[in-house]
C-alpha cells in the first residue's frame, strides 16, 4: 500500500499510535505536509459518511478523531513556518454546544505560523467567555469562531451578535466551519468567512 493510503486507512481506523510514525516516513520520502493533511481530511470525511450511513457510531468517530489529532500534531512543524514579526493577537474557539476542534486547531496552527499570538479558548465556548477574554486582551485584532454542526449555527449567530453588541471595538470577527457559508457569515454580521484553514490565514491577514 502507498504510504499516503496507509496514513488515510490508519486515521480512518483510529490507529492513533501508528499515524505519527507513518507521517514521519511519508515526510522523509518527500511527501509534502499539505498532501498528507489532505489525505487525513479525506479520511475524516469517509468517517463522517460512514457515521451518516449508520455503519459506525460516535465511539468510532471519536477514536478516528484522536488519530487525526495525533497526525495534526505530528505535521505541525511542517505546516507552520513561524513568522518573525508579531501581527497581533487572535482569540479563537469553537462556539457553545460544539465539541469539534480538529478544524479549529488547524486554523490555529496556520494563524499562529502567520505571526499571530493565538489565545485558544478550546471548544464549547460561551459568548460571555469570548467577551471576557476580549476585555482581558484589549489589543486583540481578530476573533476567530468555528462551528461544525448545523445545530450550533444559531450559537455562532448569538456569539457574533453578543460580541458586536458588547461595545468592544478594534478587532474583526471571522467565522468558519463545515456548515458555514459566506452568505450565512454575512447574514449574522461577521466581518469575514473562510472555508478552510489555508484561506483563513489569507483572510485574517487581509483584515488587519
Ligand atoms: Co461529529 N459530526 N458529531 N464528531 N463529526 C460531523 C460534523 C458530521 C458532519 C458527521 C456526519 O453526520 N456526517 C455531523 C454533523 C451533521 C450536521 O450538523 N448536519 C456530526 C454529528 C451529528 C455529531 C454528533 C451530534 C453525533 C452524536 O452525538 N450523535 C456529536 C456532536 C457533539 C457536539 O459537538 N456537541 C458529534 C461528535 C463528534 C466527536 C466528538 C465524536 C468527533 C469530534 C472530535 C474532535 O473534534 N476532537 C466528531 C467527528 C470527528 C466528526 C467528523 C467525522 C470529522 C470532523 C473533522 O474533524 N473533520 C465530522 C464529519 C466530517 O467532517 N465530514 C462530524 C476534519 C476537519 C479538518 O475538518 O472540522 O470541517 P473541519 O475543518 C475544516 C473547515 O470546516 C474549516 O477549516 C478546516 C479545514 O482546513 N474550518 C474553519 C473549521 N473551522 C474554521 C474556522 C474558520 C475558518 C475555517 O475561521 C475562524
Tab-separated table of C-alpha atoms and ligand atoms in Angstrom:
chain	number	residue	atom	x	y	z
A	1	UNK	CA	0.000	0.000	0.000
A	2	UNK	CA	1.254	3.514	-0.778
A	3	UNK	CA	2.351	5.373	2.374
A	4	UNK	CA	-0.287	8.053	1.878
A	5	UNK	CA	-3.024	5.407	1.548
A	6	UNK	CA	-1.690	3.758	4.686
A	7	UNK	CA	-1.950	7.055	6.609
A	8	UNK	CA	-5.507	7.556	5.359
A	9	UNK	CA	-6.525	3.996	6.298
A	10	UNK	CA	-4.981	4.263	9.771
A	11	UNK	CA	-6.612	7.623	10.533
A	12	UNK	CA	-9.951	6.187	9.417
A	13	UNK	CA	-9.403	3.099	11.588
A	14	UNK	CA	-8.381	5.253	14.561
A	15	UNK	CA	-4.864	3.815	14.899
A	16	UNK	CA	-3.507	6.819	16.801
A	17	UNK	CA	-0.224	5.113	17.736
A	18	UNK	CA	0.691	4.236	14.143
A	19	UNK	CA	-0.171	7.532	12.450
A	20	UNK	CA	2.798	9.698	13.681
A	21	UNK	CA	5.411	7.157	12.517
A	22	UNK	CA	3.761	6.786	9.121
A	23	UNK	CA	3.686	10.563	8.741
A	24	UNK	CA	7.413	10.810	9.503
A	25	UNK	CA	8.109	8.096	6.904
A	26	UNK	CA	5.993	9.917	4.297
A	27	UNK	CA	7.729	13.238	5.043
A	28	UNK	CA	11.143	11.548	4.704
A	29	UNK	CA	10.033	10.103	1.352
A	30	UNK	CA	9.372	13.673	0.184
A	31	UNK	CA	5.570	13.772	0.512
A	32	UNK	CA	4.512	17.312	1.447
A	33	UNK	CA	2.656	18.153	4.658
A	34	UNK	CA	-0.225	19.547	2.562
A	35	UNK	CA	-0.664	16.248	0.683
A	36	UNK	CA	-0.629	14.305	3.956
A	37	UNK	CA	-3.125	16.722	5.532
A	38	UNK	CA	-5.483	16.423	2.542
A	39	UNK	CA	-5.375	12.627	2.828
A	40	UNK	CA	-6.202	12.805	6.540
A	41	UNK	CA	-9.088	15.228	5.903
A	42	UNK	CA	-10.413	12.789	3.269
A	43	UNK	CA	-10.185	10.017	5.877
A	44	UNK	CA	-12.309	12.095	8.298
A	45	UNK	CA	-14.789	12.745	5.521
A	46	UNK	CA	-15.095	8.973	4.996
A	47	UNK	CA	-15.611	8.572	8.747
A	48	UNK	CA	-18.409	11.166	8.600
A	49	UNK	CA	-20.041	9.403	5.656
A	50	UNK	CA	-19.917	6.038	7.452
A	51	UNK	CA	-21.452	7.683	10.542
A	52	UNK	CA	-24.240	9.174	8.410
A	53	UNK	CA	-24.846	5.755	6.845
A	54	UNK	CA	-25.131	4.135	10.294
A	55	UNK	CA	-22.070	1.944	9.628
A	56	UNK	CA	-20.138	3.367	12.591
A	57	UNK	CA	-21.115	5.217	15.775
A	58	UNK	CA	-19.808	8.046	18.000
A	59	UNK	CA	-17.040	5.955	19.690
A	60	UNK	CA	-15.505	5.044	16.305
A	61	UNK	CA	-15.794	8.677	15.217
A	62	UNK	CA	-14.017	9.701	18.423
A	63	UNK	CA	-11.079	7.290	18.015
A	64	UNK	CA	-10.645	8.374	14.393
A	65	UNK	CA	-10.594	11.985	15.659
A	66	UNK	CA	-7.839	11.048	18.147
A	67	UNK	CA	-5.753	9.535	15.339
A	68	UNK	CA	-6.348	12.645	13.222
A	69	UNK	CA	-5.345	14.922	16.106
A	70	UNK	CA	-2.112	12.941	16.608
A	71	UNK	CA	-1.457	13.330	12.903
A	72	UNK	CA	-2.082	17.081	13.009
A	73	UNK	CA	0.317	17.370	15.999
A	74	UNK	CA	2.965	15.462	14.059
A	75	UNK	CA	2.507	17.658	10.993
A	76	UNK	CA	2.514	20.919	12.940
A	77	UNK	CA	6.234	21.732	12.482
A	78	UNK	CA	5.977	21.028	8.754
A	79	UNK	CA	2.783	23.084	8.353
A	80	UNK	CA	3.938	26.013	10.425
A	81	UNK	CA	6.729	28.327	9.386
A	82	UNK	CA	6.979	30.725	12.320
A	83	UNK	CA	6.628	34.373	11.358
A	84	UNK	CA	9.295	36.590	12.889
A	85	UNK	CA	7.125	39.673	13.323
A	86	UNK	CA	4.046	39.582	15.563
A	87	UNK	CA	0.902	40.576	13.705
A	88	UNK	CA	-1.080	40.923	16.932
A	89	UNK	CA	-3.400	38.778	18.999
A	90	UNK	CA	-6.098	36.426	17.781
A	91	UNK	CA	-8.700	34.807	20.052
A	92	UNK	CA	-10.094	31.545	18.671
A	93	UNK	CA	-12.605	28.955	19.817
A	94	UNK	CA	-15.405	26.597	18.848
A	95	UNK	CA	-18.772	28.043	19.839
A	96	UNK	CA	-21.038	26.916	22.692
A	97	UNK	CA	-22.581	23.475	22.287
A	98	UNK	CA	-19.966	22.312	19.781
A	99	UNK	CA	-17.145	19.899	20.681
A	100	UNK	CA	-15.415	19.651	17.283
A	101	UNK	CA	-11.863	21.001	17.398
A	102	UNK	CA	-9.763	19.457	14.627
A	103	UNK	CA	-10.585	22.120	12.020
A	104	UNK	CA	-10.264	24.876	14.630
A	105	UNK	CA	-6.848	23.509	15.655
A	106	UNK	CA	-5.707	23.579	12.024
A	107	UNK	CA	-6.837	27.194	11.716
A	108	UNK	CA	-4.887	27.874	14.954
A	109	UNK	CA	-1.686	26.350	13.572
A	110	UNK	CA	-1.910	28.321	10.338
A	111	UNK	CA	-2.769	31.641	12.018
A	112	UNK	CA	-0.001	31.146	14.585
A	113	UNK	CA	2.508	30.356	11.862
A	114	UNK	CA	1.499	33.552	10.041
A	115	UNK	CA	2.722	35.500	13.085
A	116	UNK	CA	-0.317	35.968	15.336
A	117	UNK	CA	-0.237	35.342	19.083
A	118	UNK	CA	-3.150	32.951	19.401
A	119	UNK	CA	-5.309	32.585	22.514
A	120	UNK	CA	-7.124	29.281	22.019
A	121	UNK	CA	-10.237	29.027	24.208
A	122	UNK	CA	-10.939	25.444	23.103
A	123	UNK	CA	-14.390	24.041	22.439
A	124	UNK	CA	-17.901	24.756	23.738
A	125	UNK	CA	-17.002	28.396	24.375
A	126	UNK	CA	-19.775	30.702	25.542
A	127	UNK	CA	-20.280	34.194	24.114
A	128	UNK	CA	-19.504	35.583	27.586
A	129	UNK	CA	-16.170	33.768	27.672
A	130	UNK	CA	-15.234	35.339	24.315
A	131	UNK	CA	-16.290	38.774	25.573
A	132	UNK	CA	-14.403	38.432	28.881
A	133	UNK	CA	-11.265	37.350	27.003
A	134	UNK	CA	-11.547	40.339	24.655
A	135	UNK	CA	-11.858	42.617	27.731
A	136	UNK	CA	-8.723	40.999	29.200
A	137	UNK	CA	-6.857	41.483	25.899
A	138	UNK	CA	-7.974	44.907	24.639
A	139	UNK	CA	-5.409	44.976	21.807
A	140	UNK	CA	-6.772	41.811	20.188
A	141	UNK	CA	-7.002	42.136	16.400
A	142	UNK	CA	-9.019	39.074	15.333
A	143	UNK	CA	-11.739	36.891	16.865
A	144	UNK	CA	-12.000	33.532	15.040
A	145	UNK	CA	-15.106	31.415	15.613
A	146	UNK	CA	-15.595	27.833	14.461
A	147	UNK	CA	-18.842	25.813	14.256
A	148	UNK	CA	-19.159	22.309	12.832
A	149	UNK	CA	-22.798	21.435	13.410
A	150	UNK	CA	-25.912	22.792	11.750
A	151	UNK	CA	-27.350	22.791	15.284
A	152	UNK	CA	-24.634	25.179	16.508
A	153	UNK	CA	-25.091	27.676	13.675
A	154	UNK	CA	-27.571	29.586	15.919
A	155	UNK	CA	-24.918	29.571	18.650
A	156	UNK	CA	-22.440	31.101	16.177
A	157	UNK	CA	-25.022	33.757	15.311
A	158	UNK	CA	-25.629	34.528	19.002
A	159	UNK	CA	-21.889	34.745	19.687
A	160	UNK	CA	-21.232	37.151	16.793
A	161	UNK	CA	-24.223	39.226	17.845
A	162	UNK	CA	-23.136	39.345	21.516
A	163	UNK	CA	-19.584	40.358	20.571
A	164	UNK	CA	-20.800	43.010	18.131
A	165	UNK	CA	-23.290	44.495	20.596
A	166	UNK	CA	-20.836	44.439	23.531
A	167	UNK	CA	-19.490	47.876	22.669
A	168	UNK	CA	-15.972	46.425	22.383
A	169	UNK	CA	-14.102	47.522	19.248
A	170	UNK	CA	-10.745	47.387	17.477
A	171	UNK	CA	-10.966	43.832	16.121
A	172	UNK	CA	-12.586	41.860	13.289
A	173	UNK	CA	-14.633	38.679	13.574
A	174	UNK	CA	-14.027	35.776	11.182
A	175	UNK	CA	-16.183	32.639	11.118
A	176	UNK	CA	-15.863	29.213	9.523
A	177	UNK	CA	-16.635	25.504	9.770
A	178	UNK	CA	-18.194	22.875	7.527
A	179	UNK	CA	-21.848	24.079	7.539
A	180	UNK	CA	-20.958	27.792	7.367
A	181	UNK	CA	-21.207	29.705	4.094
A	182	UNK	CA	-20.165	33.190	3.030
A	183	UNK	CA	-23.860	34.163	2.855
A	184	UNK	CA	-24.530	32.927	6.395
A	185	UNK	CA	-21.441	34.763	7.678
A	186	UNK	CA	-22.715	37.980	6.114
A	187	UNK	CA	-26.245	37.413	7.410
A	188	UNK	CA	-25.048	37.049	11.041
A	189	UNK	CA	-22.835	40.145	10.854
A	190	UNK	CA	-19.384	38.548	10.800
A	191	UNK	CA	-16.649	40.602	9.147
A	192	UNK	CA	-15.273	37.659	7.199
A	193	UNK	CA	-15.627	33.989	6.340
A	194	UNK	CA	-13.100	31.374	5.252
A	195	UNK	CA	-13.876	27.855	4.017
A	196	UNK	CA	-10.606	26.272	5.186
A	197	UNK	CA	-7.523	26.836	7.337
A	198	UNK	CA	-5.357	27.982	4.432
A	199	UNK	CA	-7.762	30.666	3.258
A	200	UNK	CA	-8.477	31.662	6.882
A	201	UNK	CA	-4.879	32.887	7.193
A	202	UNK	CA	-5.044	34.887	3.987
A	203	UNK	CA	-8.376	36.402	5.041
A	204	UNK	CA	-7.208	37.197	8.586
A	205	UNK	CA	-4.079	38.937	7.263
A	206	UNK	CA	-6.285	40.950	4.914
A	207	UNK	CA	-8.499	42.057	7.811
A	208	UNK	CA	-5.819	43.845	9.844
B	1	LIG	CO1	-19.219	14.945	14.691
B	1	LIG	N1	-20.428	15.449	13.259
B	1	LIG	N2	-20.715	14.845	15.949
B	1	LIG	N3	-17.920	14.269	15.946
B	1	LIG	N4	-18.041	14.745	13.226
B	1	LIG	C1	-19.826	15.779	11.959
B	1	LIG	C2	-19.517	17.274	11.875
B	1	LIG	C3	-20.967	15.309	10.961
B	1	LIG	C4	-20.943	16.069	9.623
B	1	LIG	C5	-20.860	13.775	10.752
B	1	LIG	C6	-21.934	13.247	9.835
B	1	LIG	O1	-23.054	13.065	10.257
B	1	LIG	N5	-21.626	13.002	8.577
B	1	LIG	C7	-22.251	15.569	11.827
B	1	LIG	C8	-22.867	16.959	11.703
B	1	LIG	C9	-24.133	16.939	10.889
B	1	LIG	C10	-24.784	18.279	10.869
B	1	LIG	O2	-24.512	19.165	11.605
B	1	LIG	N6	-25.718	18.382	9.976
B	1	LIG	C11	-21.736	15.285	13.219
B	1	LIG	C12	-22.562	14.938	14.325
B	1	LIG	C13	-24.030	14.720	14.014
B	1	LIG	C14	-22.061	14.790	15.632
B	1	LIG	C15	-22.854	14.467	16.905
B	1	LIG	C16	-24.186	15.222	17.051
B	1	LIG	C17	-23.043	12.939	16.926
B	1	LIG	C18	-23.870	12.419	18.070
B	1	LIG	O3	-23.553	12.595	19.210
B	1	LIG	N7	-24.956	11.786	17.705
B	1	LIG	C19	-21.849	14.861	18.017
B	1	LIG	C20	-21.993	16.324	18.458
B	1	LIG	C21	-21.123	16.626	19.636
B	1	LIG	C22	-21.057	18.117	19.885
B	1	LIG	O4	-20.241	18.803	19.282
B	1	LIG	N8	-21.922	18.629	20.752
B	1	LIG	C23	-20.554	14.658	17.304
B	1	LIG	C24	-19.370	14.298	17.933
B	1	LIG	C25	-18.162	14.089	17.305
B	1	LIG	C26	-16.927	13.563	18.007
B	1	LIG	C27	-16.725	14.176	19.404
B	1	LIG	C28	-17.055	12.062	18.141
B	1	LIG	C29	-15.801	13.879	16.958
B	1	LIG	C30	-15.095	15.249	17.182
B	1	LIG	C31	-13.789	15.108	17.936
B	1	LIG	C32	-12.956	16.348	17.838
B	1	LIG	O5	-13.166	17.270	17.058
B	1	LIG	N9	-11.969	16.371	18.689
B	1	LIG	C33	-16.612	14.026	15.669
B	1	LIG	C34	-16.045	13.976	14.373
B	1	LIG	C35	-14.611	13.528	14.293
B	1	LIG	C36	-16.767	14.313	13.199
B	1	LIG	C37	-16.318	14.225	11.727
B	1	LIG	C38	-16.317	12.747	11.346
B	1	LIG	C39	-14.968	14.810	11.400
B	1	LIG	C40	-14.785	16.285	11.791
B	1	LIG	C41	-13.397	16.712	11.444
B	1	LIG	O6	-12.550	16.813	12.320
B	1	LIG	N10	-13.101	16.918	10.135
B	1	LIG	C42	-17.440	15.063	11.012
B	1	LIG	C43	-17.693	14.614	9.584
B	1	LIG	C44	-16.979	15.462	8.563
B	1	LIG	O7	-16.381	16.459	8.829
B	1	LIG	N11	-17.102	15.091	7.324
B	1	LIG	C45	-18.511	15.097	12.022
B	1	LIG	C46	-11.762	17.265	9.653
B	1	LIG	C47	-11.519	18.776	9.833
B	1	LIG	C48	-10.139	19.148	9.304
B	1	LIG	O8	-12.480	19.446	9.066
B	1	LIG	O9	-13.570	20.499	11.109
B	1	LIG	O10	-14.595	20.744	8.789
B	1	LIG	P1	-13.407	20.627	9.653
B	1	LIG	O11	-12.495	21.926	9.457
B	1	LIG	C49	-12.259	22.455	8.161
B	1	LIG	C50	-13.243	23.539	7.732
B	1	LIG	O12	-14.538	23.359	8.251
B	1	LIG	C51	-12.563	24.809	8.127
B	1	LIG	O13	-11.166	24.535	8.100
B	1	LIG	C52	-10.923	23.123	8.228
B	1	LIG	C53	-10.092	22.614	7.040
B	1	LIG	O14	-8.972	23.327	6.781
B	1	LIG	N12	-12.842	25.446	9.406
B	1	LIG	C54	-12.688	26.792	9.522
B	1	LIG	C55	-13.181	24.953	10.597
B	1	LIG	N13	-13.282	25.926	11.492
B	1	LIG	C56	-12.967	27.077	10.868
B	1	LIG	C57	-12.889	28.397	11.330
B	1	LIG	C58	-12.517	29.397	10.417
B	1	LIG	C59	-12.273	29.098	9.085
B	1	LIG	C60	-12.346	27.792	8.614
B	1	LIG	O15	-12.400	30.683	10.746
B	1	LIG	C61	-12.478	31.049	12.102
